[in-house]
Amino acid sequence: MAALKYEILEELGTLSTSKSGWEMQLNVVQWGANKPKYDLRMWSPDHAKMGKGLTLTREEIEKLHELLGQALAVGDGQFEIPELVETESQVLTPPVIEPASTSQPAAHDYLADMYYADKVAAESEAESEDDARPKWGRLGDL
């Protein structure tokens, strides 16, 4: 597999650091010959290895900034989980599952249908090819 070509043009900041020293960083990175983008991902201390991340254009970063500003403007910035008030109308009961019909095996599903349909089609195609060939010259007929 070919090595990824990238260049970190600017390190904007570190969001967090793990016990192993890897850092969640926001950088401006140029991937190959493409235009530079904002990049948020985990990096090893020497930037030789990277984890999965997210690349964003300037417009996407601006929209994210706007959305985060709106989300953090409400309350004290902490996630608020609404309290649940238990009433009879909110109590959910699990649905009653009827036993499987006896016309189908218990493990019957769509993928099994497709598998067996493909298998039958392949067998019938092979049989039709056998019928199209001349009967003479087969080793099985000797």
Short mmCIF file of C-alpha atoms in Angstrom, two decimals:
data_model
loop_
_atom_site.label_atom_id
_atom_site.label_comp_id
_atom_site.label_asym_id
_atom_site.label_seq_id
_atom_site.Cartn_x
_atom_site.Cartn_y
_atom_site.Cartn_z
CA MET A 1 0.00 0.00 0.00
CA ALA A 2 1.36 3.42 -0.92
CA ALA A 3 2.27 5.77 1.89
CA LEU A 4 0.00 8.72 2.50
CA LYS A 5 1.57 12.00 1.53
CA TYR A 6 0.68 14.81 3.87
CA GLU A 7 2.19 17.96 5.28
CA ILE A 8 1.07 19.65 8.48
CA LEU A 9 1.11 23.31 7.48
CA GLU A 10 -0.01 24.73 10.81
CA GLU A 11 -0.68 23.29 14.26
CA LEU A 12 -3.68 25.17 15.64
CA GLY A 13 -3.94 23.42 18.98
CA THR A 14 -4.29 20.28 21.08
CA LEU A 15 -7.66 19.29 22.50
CA SER A 16 -6.49 16.38 24.64
CA THR A 17 -3.56 14.05 25.29
CA SER A 18 -3.84 10.32 26.03
CA LYS A 19 -1.72 8.39 28.55
CA SER A 20 0.40 7.07 25.66
CA GLY A 21 1.20 10.60 24.50
CA TRP A 22 -1.06 10.67 21.45
CA GLU A 23 -2.74 14.05 21.01
CA MET A 24 -6.11 15.06 19.58
CA GLN A 25 -5.01 18.00 17.44
CA LEU A 26 -6.59 20.56 15.16
CA ASN A 27 -4.18 21.27 12.32
CA VAL A 28 -4.15 22.63 8.80
CA VAL A 29 -3.01 19.68 6.67
CA GLN A 30 -2.35 19.30 2.96
CA TRP A 31 -3.13 15.76 1.82
CA GLY A 32 -1.20 14.92 -1.34
CA ALA A 33 -1.63 17.60 -4.00
CA ASN A 34 -5.07 18.65 -2.69
CA LYS A 35 -5.94 22.00 -1.15
CA PRO A 36 -5.13 22.32 2.57
CA LYS A 37 -7.96 21.53 4.98
CA TYR A 38 -8.62 21.74 8.67
CA ASP A 39 -7.91 18.36 10.21
CA LEU A 40 -9.00 16.98 13.59
CA ARG A 41 -7.45 13.63 14.56
CA MET A 42 -5.21 11.74 16.98
CA TRP A 43 -1.48 12.02 16.26
CA SER A 44 1.49 10.17 17.72
CA PRO A 45 3.97 12.44 19.53
CA ASP A 46 6.32 12.51 16.51
CA HIS A 47 3.48 12.87 13.94
CA ALA A 48 4.67 9.67 12.23
CA LYS A 49 1.40 7.83 12.93
CA MET A 50 -2.18 9.03 12.95
CA GLY A 51 -5.60 7.78 13.96
CA LYS A 52 -8.91 8.21 12.19
CA GLY A 53 -9.91 11.79 11.86
CA LEU A 54 -12.05 14.41 10.24
CA THR A 55 -11.07 16.89 7.53
CA LEU A 56 -13.12 20.03 7.04
CA THR A 57 -13.11 22.94 4.60
CA ARG A 58 -13.13 26.56 5.76
CA GLU A 59 -16.89 26.75 5.17
CA GLU A 60 -17.50 23.58 7.21
CA ILE A 61 -15.37 24.90 10.08
CA GLU A 62 -17.33 28.17 10.08
CA LYS A 63 -20.65 26.28 10.19
CA LEU A 64 -19.33 24.03 12.98
CA HIS A 65 -18.24 27.12 14.91
CA GLU A 66 -21.73 28.60 14.51
CA LEU A 67 -23.43 25.37 15.64
CA LEU A 68 -21.13 24.97 18.65
CA GLY A 69 -21.75 28.60 19.62
CA GLN A 70 -25.50 27.99 19.56
CA ALA A 71 -25.20 24.75 21.52
CA LEU A 72 -22.97 26.27 24.19
CA ALA A 73 -25.03 29.47 24.52
CA VAL A 74 -27.84 27.50 26.12
CA GLY A 75 -27.39 27.01 29.87
CA ASP A 76 -23.97 26.66 31.42
CA GLY A 77 -22.46 24.68 28.54
CA GLN A 78 -23.10 21.31 30.14
CA PHE A 79 -25.32 18.73 28.56
CA GLU A 80 -28.67 18.80 30.22
CA ILE A 81 -30.63 15.59 30.38
CA PRO A 82 -34.30 16.24 30.95
CA GLU A 83 -35.79 14.44 33.91
CA LEU A 84 -38.26 11.74 33.07
CA VAL A 85 -41.58 11.85 34.81
CA GLU A 86 -43.02 8.38 34.95
CA THR A 87 -46.65 8.13 34.02
CA GLU A 88 -48.65 5.21 32.76
CA SER A 89 -48.66 6.60 29.24
CA GLN A 90 -44.83 6.59 29.17
CA VAL A 91 -44.41 3.01 30.35
CA LEU A 92 -43.52 0.94 27.34
CA THR A 93 -44.36 -2.72 27.17
CA PRO A 94 -42.41 -5.01 24.87
CA PRO A 95 -44.33 -6.21 21.83
CA VAL A 96 -45.68 -9.72 21.83
CA ILE A 97 -43.68 -11.81 19.40
CA GLU A 98 -45.67 -14.50 17.71
CA PRO A 99 -43.96 -17.85 17.15
CA ALA A 100 -42.56 -18.33 13.67
CA SER A 101 -44.86 -20.00 11.20
CA THR A 102 -44.22 -23.68 10.60
CA SER A 103 -44.06 -23.24 6.81
CA GLN A 104 -40.59 -21.69 7.10
CA PRO A 105 -37.61 -22.98 9.09
CA ALA A 106 -36.78 -20.98 12.21
CA ALA A 107 -33.57 -19.59 10.70
CA HIS A 108 -35.30 -18.46 7.52
CA ASP A 109 -34.37 -14.99 6.34
CA TYR A 110 -34.01 -12.90 3.23
CA LEU A 111 -30.27 -13.52 2.82
CA ALA A 112 -30.80 -17.26 2.93
CA ASP A 113 -33.44 -16.92 0.21
CA MET A 114 -31.03 -14.94 -1.94
CA TYR A 115 -28.19 -17.42 -1.36
CA TYR A 116 -30.25 -20.43 -2.30
CA ALA A 117 -31.88 -18.65 -5.24
CA ASP A 118 -28.42 -17.81 -6.60
CA LYS A 119 -27.26 -21.38 -5.99
CA VAL A 120 -30.27 -22.85 -7.82
CA ALA A 121 -29.83 -20.39 -10.69
CA ALA A 122 -26.15 -21.32 -11.01
CA GLU A 123 -26.99 -25.04 -11.01
CA SER A 124 -29.71 -24.64 -13.64
CA GLU A 125 -27.33 -22.53 -15.75
CA ALA A 126 -24.68 -25.25 -15.50
CA GLU A 127 -27.26 -27.88 -16.49
CA SER A 128 -28.38 -25.83 -19.50
CA GLU A 129 -24.74 -25.49 -20.57
CA ASP A 130 -24.37 -29.27 -20.25
CA ASP A 131 -27.47 -29.78 -22.41
CA ALA A 132 -26.08 -27.43 -25.08
CA ARG A 133 -22.85 -29.42 -25.40
CA PRO A 134 -22.72 -32.46 -27.65
CA LYS A 135 -23.24 -35.72 -25.76
CA TRP A 136 -20.32 -37.44 -27.41
CA GLY A 137 -16.81 -37.10 -26.09
CA ARG A 138 -17.64 -37.00 -22.39
CA LEU A 139 -15.41 -39.04 -20.11
CA GLY A 140 -18.42 -39.83 -17.94
CA ASP A 141 -20.11 -41.59 -20.88
CA LEU A 142 -17.30 -44.15 -21.36
#
